[in-house]
XYZ file of C-alpha atoms in Angstrom:
304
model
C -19.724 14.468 -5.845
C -22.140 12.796 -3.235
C -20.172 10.024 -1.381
C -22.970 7.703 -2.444
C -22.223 8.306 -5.989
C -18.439 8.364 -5.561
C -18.472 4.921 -3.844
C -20.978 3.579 -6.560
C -18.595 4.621 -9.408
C -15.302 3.306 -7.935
C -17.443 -0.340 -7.486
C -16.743 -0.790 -11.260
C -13.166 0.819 -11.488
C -11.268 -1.458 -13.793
C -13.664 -4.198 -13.708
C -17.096 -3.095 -15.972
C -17.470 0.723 -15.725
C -18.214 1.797 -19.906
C -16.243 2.325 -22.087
C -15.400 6.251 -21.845
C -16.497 6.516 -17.764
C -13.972 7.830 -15.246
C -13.824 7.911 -12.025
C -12.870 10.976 -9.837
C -11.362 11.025 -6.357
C -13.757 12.686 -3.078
C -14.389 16.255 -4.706
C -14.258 17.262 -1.108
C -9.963 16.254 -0.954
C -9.512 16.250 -4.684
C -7.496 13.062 -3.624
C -8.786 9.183 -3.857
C -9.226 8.111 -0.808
C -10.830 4.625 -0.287
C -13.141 2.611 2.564
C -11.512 0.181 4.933
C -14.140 -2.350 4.493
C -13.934 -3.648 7.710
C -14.893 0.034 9.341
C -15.420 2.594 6.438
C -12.513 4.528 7.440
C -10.963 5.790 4.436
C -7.111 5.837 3.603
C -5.678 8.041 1.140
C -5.013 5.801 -2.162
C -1.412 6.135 -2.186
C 0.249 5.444 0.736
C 4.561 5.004 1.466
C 6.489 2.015 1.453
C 10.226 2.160 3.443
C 11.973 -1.173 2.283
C 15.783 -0.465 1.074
C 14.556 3.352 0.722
C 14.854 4.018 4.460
C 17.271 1.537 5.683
C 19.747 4.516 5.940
C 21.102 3.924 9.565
C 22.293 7.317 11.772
C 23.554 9.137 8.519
C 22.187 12.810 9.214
C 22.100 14.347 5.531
C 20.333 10.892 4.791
C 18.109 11.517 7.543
C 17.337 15.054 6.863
C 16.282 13.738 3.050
C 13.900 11.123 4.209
C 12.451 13.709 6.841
C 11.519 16.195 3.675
C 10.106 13.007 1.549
C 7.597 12.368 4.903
C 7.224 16.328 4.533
C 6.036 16.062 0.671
C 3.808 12.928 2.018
C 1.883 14.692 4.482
C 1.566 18.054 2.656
C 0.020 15.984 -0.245
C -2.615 14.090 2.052
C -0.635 11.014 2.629
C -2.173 8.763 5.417
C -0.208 5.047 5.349
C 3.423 4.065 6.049
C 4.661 0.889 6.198
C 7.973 -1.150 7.233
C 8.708 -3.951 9.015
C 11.268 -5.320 11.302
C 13.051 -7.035 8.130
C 14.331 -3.702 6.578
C 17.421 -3.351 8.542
C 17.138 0.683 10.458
C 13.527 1.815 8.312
C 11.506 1.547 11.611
C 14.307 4.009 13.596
C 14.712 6.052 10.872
C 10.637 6.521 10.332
C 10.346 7.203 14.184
C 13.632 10.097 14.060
C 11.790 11.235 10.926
C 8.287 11.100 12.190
C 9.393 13.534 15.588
C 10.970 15.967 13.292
C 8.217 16.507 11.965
C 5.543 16.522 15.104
C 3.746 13.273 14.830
C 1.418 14.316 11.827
C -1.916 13.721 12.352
C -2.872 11.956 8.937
C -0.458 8.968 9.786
C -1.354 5.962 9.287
C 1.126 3.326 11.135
C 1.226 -0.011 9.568
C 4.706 -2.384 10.428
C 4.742 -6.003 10.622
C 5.962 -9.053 12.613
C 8.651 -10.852 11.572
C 9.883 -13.832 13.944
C 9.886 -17.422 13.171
C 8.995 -17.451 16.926
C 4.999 -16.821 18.348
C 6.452 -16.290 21.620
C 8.761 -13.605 20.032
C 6.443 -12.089 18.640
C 4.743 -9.482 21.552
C 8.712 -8.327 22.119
C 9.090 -7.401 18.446
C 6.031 -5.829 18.331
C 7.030 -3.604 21.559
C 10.282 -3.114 20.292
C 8.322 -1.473 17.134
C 5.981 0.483 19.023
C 9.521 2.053 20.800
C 11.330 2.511 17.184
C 7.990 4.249 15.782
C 7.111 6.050 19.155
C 3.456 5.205 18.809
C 1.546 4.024 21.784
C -0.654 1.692 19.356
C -0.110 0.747 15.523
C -3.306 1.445 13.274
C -1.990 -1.878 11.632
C -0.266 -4.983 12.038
C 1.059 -7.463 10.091
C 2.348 -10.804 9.776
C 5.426 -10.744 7.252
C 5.021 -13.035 4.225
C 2.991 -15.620 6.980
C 5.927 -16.225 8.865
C 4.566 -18.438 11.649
C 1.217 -17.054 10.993
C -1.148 -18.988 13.082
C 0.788 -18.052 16.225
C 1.240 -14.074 15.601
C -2.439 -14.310 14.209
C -4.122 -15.201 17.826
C -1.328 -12.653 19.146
C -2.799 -9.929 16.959
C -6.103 -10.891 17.476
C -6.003 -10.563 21.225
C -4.181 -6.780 20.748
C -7.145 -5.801 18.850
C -9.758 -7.518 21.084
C -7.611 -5.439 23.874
C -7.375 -1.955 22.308
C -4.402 -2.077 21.268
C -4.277 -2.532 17.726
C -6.341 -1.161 15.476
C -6.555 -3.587 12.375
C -4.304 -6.766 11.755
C -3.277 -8.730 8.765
C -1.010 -10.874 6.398
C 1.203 -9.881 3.600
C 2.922 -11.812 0.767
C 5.563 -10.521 -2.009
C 6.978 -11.309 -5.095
C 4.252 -13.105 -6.151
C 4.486 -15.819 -3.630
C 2.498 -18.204 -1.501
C -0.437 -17.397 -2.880
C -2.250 -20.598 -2.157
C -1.976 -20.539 1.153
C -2.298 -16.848 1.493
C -5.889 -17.819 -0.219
C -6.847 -19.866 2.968
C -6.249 -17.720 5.605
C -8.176 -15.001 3.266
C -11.358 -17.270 3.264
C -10.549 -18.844 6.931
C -9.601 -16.255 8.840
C -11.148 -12.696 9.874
C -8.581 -10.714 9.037
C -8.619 -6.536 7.946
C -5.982 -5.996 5.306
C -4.251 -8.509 2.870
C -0.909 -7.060 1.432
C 0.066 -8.464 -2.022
C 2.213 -7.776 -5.172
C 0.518 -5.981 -7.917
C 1.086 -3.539 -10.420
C 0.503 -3.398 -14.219
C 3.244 -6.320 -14.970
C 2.389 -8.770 -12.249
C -1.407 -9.030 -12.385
C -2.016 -12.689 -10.531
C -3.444 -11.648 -8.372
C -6.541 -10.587 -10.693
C -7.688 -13.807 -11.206
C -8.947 -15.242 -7.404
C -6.800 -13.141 -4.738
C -8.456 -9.582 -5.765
C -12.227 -11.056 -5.706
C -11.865 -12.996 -2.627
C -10.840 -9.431 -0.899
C -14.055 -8.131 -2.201
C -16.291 -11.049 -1.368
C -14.674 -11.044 2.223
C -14.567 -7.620 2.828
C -10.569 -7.132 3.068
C -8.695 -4.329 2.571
C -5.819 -4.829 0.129
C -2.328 -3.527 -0.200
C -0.432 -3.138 -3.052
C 3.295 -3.909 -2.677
C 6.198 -3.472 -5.524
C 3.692 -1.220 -7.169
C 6.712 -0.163 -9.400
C 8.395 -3.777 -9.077
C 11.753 -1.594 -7.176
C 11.716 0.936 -10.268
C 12.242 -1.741 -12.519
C 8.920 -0.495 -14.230
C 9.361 3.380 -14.471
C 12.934 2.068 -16.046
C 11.255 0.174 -19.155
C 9.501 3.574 -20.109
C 12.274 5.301 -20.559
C 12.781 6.891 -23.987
C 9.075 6.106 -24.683
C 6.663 8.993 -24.372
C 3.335 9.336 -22.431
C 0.777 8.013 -24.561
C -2.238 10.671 -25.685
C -4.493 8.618 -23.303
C -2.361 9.932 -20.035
C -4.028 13.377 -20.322
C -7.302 11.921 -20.079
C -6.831 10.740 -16.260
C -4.639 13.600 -15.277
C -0.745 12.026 -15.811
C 1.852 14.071 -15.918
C 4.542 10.896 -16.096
C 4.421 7.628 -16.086
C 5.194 6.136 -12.452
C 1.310 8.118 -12.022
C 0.046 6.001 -14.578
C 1.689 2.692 -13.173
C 0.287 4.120 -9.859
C -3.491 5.069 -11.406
C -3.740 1.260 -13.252
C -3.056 -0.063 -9.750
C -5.052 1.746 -7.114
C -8.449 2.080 -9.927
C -8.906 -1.892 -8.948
C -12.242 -1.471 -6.846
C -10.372 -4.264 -4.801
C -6.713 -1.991 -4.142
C -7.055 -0.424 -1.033
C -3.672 1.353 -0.828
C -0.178 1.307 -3.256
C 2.661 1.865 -1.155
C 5.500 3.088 -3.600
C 9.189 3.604 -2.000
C 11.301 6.631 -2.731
C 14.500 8.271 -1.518
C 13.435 11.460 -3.703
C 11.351 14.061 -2.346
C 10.771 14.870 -5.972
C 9.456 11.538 -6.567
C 7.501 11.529 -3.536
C 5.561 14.378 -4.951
C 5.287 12.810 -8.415
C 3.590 9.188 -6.795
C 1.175 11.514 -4.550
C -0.120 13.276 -7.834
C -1.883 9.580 -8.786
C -4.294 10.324 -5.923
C -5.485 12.946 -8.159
C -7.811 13.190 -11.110
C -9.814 10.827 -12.848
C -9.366 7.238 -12.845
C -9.105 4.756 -15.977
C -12.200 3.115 -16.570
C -12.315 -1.224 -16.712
C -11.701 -0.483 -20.980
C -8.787 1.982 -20.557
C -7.033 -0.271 -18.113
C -7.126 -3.189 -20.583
C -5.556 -0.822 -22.849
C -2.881 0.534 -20.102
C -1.654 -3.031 -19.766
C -1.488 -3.271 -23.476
C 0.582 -0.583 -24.147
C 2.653 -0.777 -21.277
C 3.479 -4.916 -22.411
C 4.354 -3.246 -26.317
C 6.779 -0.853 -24.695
C-alpha cells in the first residue's frame, strides 16, 4: 500500500470511513505505525506503559520477567515506553531492563516530570536521564499538569537546546480536562496524553478534534482501564465481527477500537506477562474497524 493511500485511509478511521472499509497497517511492517504530526516520524501504534507493572524494586526473578516482556516488545516492533517519576522503582527497573537487553534501537523514551517545584524540575529530569541511561529522552512530559507553566518553559528550552526531542502534558482518569483544553489550544506542545479506551470515550467529544486541528500527537492511557476491561469479557465469547480485523482475543479488540481513532497516536497498555505482551502487540496488526464497526464495538462491548 502506497504511504499516500495508507495515510488517506487512516484520516477517516473511526470517524466516516463506509460502512464495510478497513484500514490496514504500512504493508511494508505489517504493523500500524502512525505520524507524529509535529515531524512525520512514525511510532508503532501500540506502545508500553510501566505504572504498578514495573514498580518491582531489586527483585531479580521479577527483573528477569520484565526484561523478557521488553524482549516480546521489541521483537514485535515496539517503539514507545513510558513511566514517570511517580511509579515508585519503574524508571530503574526500565533502565536494568533496557541494558540487558543492549539499548534496542526501536526505543522510544518517553518519562515525565513530576515536582510541584519548577526549580525541581531540571534535577528530576537528570535524575531520569541516569535511571533510564539515555543521554536525551525522545519525550517529555509534564505529569497530570503538575506546575505546568514552569516545567513547560523548562521543556521548551531542552528542546530549543537539543536536548529533548518532543515535550508534552498528560492527564488520567478522566481528569482536568478543561484546563488540559487550554494549554492544547494555547500552547505549542507535541504530544497530549489522555484516558481513553472503549468505556471512557470523553474525550471524543472536543479533546480528540482539538489534537487534530492542532496537530498533536495523542496518547492513550488506561487503554484497558488497569484490566478492569479484559475482566468484564470474561465468559463472553469473541463476537463473529473480531475475525474481520484480525482478533484473536479481546484485550486486541479493546486495543484496535482505541488506536483506529485517526486522532490516537499511541496506546500504552501495562503488563507483567510476557504472554500478554505478545497478545497487546498483535493489535498493531491487521485491519482496522471502520467509523460503523466501531459504533458497533462500543455497543457490544456496553451489552456485555
Amino acid at each position: 500500500m502506497k504511504r499516500r493511500i495508507f495515510l488517506t485511509a487512516l484520516a477517516g478511521a473511526c470517524t466516516g470511513l463506509p460502512p464495510g472499509t478497513f484500514v490496514v497497517a504500512d504493508a511494508a511492517s505489517a504493523r500500524l505505525a502512525k505520524p507524529i504530526p509535529s515531524s512525520g516520524e512514525r511510532l508503532p501504534a501500540i506502545g508500553m506503559g510501566t505504572w504498578i507493572t514495573f514498580n518491582v524494586g531489586d527483585d531479580p526473578q521479577a527483573l528477569g520477567v520484565r526484561a523478557e516482556i521488553l524482549r516480546a516488545f521489541f521483537a514485535a516492533g515496539g517503539g514507545m515506553i513510558d513511566s514517570s517519576p511517580m511509579y515508585g522503582s519503574a524508571e530503574a527497573v526500565v533502565g536494568k531492563t533496557l541494558a540487558v537487553l543492549d539499548r534496542p534501537a526501536g526505543l522510544f523514551s518517553a518519562t515525565k516530570v513530576w515536582t510541584d517545584s519548577g526549580d525541581h524540575g531540571p534535577a528530576e529530569i537528570a535524575e531520569s536521564q541516569r535511571l533510564w541511561g539515555v543521554e536525551r529522552f525522545d519525550l517529555l512530559q509534564i505529569h497530570n499538569l503538575l506546575a505546568w507553566p514552569a516545567h513547560l518553559e523548562t521543556l521548551k528550552a531542552m528542546k530549543a537546546d537539543g536536548r529533548l526531542r518532543y515535550l508534552g502534558v498528560t492527564t488520567s482518569h478522566g481528569r482536568r480536562h478543561a484546563e488540559l483544553e487550554q494549554i492544547m489550544e494555547s500552547e505549542a506542545i507535541d504530544f497530549v496524553q489522555l484516558t481513553y479506551n472503549i468505556a471512557d470515550r470523553e474525550a471524543e467529544d472536543r479533546l480528540l478534534p482539538l489534537a487534530v486541528e492542532r496537530g498533536i500527537a495523542v496518547i492513550a492511557n488506561r487503554p484497558l482501564r488497569g484490566g478492569e476491561l479484559v475482566a468484564r469479557t470474561k465468559g463472553h465469547p469473541l463476537p463473529g465481527w473480531a475475525a474481520e480485523i484480525g482478533c484473536t482475543g479481546w484485550p486486541q479488540v479493546l486495543l484496535k477500537f482505541i488506536v483506529s481513532h485517526p486522532a490516537v497516536t499511541c496506546a500504552i497498555p501495562a503488563t507483567s506477562q510476557v504472554a500478554h505482551m505478545r497478545e497487546n502487540m498483535g493489535a498493531g496488526l491487521g485491519p482496522m474497524p471502520d467509523a460503523a464497526l466501531c459504533r458497533r464495538m462500543a455497543a457490544d462491548f456496553a451489552a456485555l
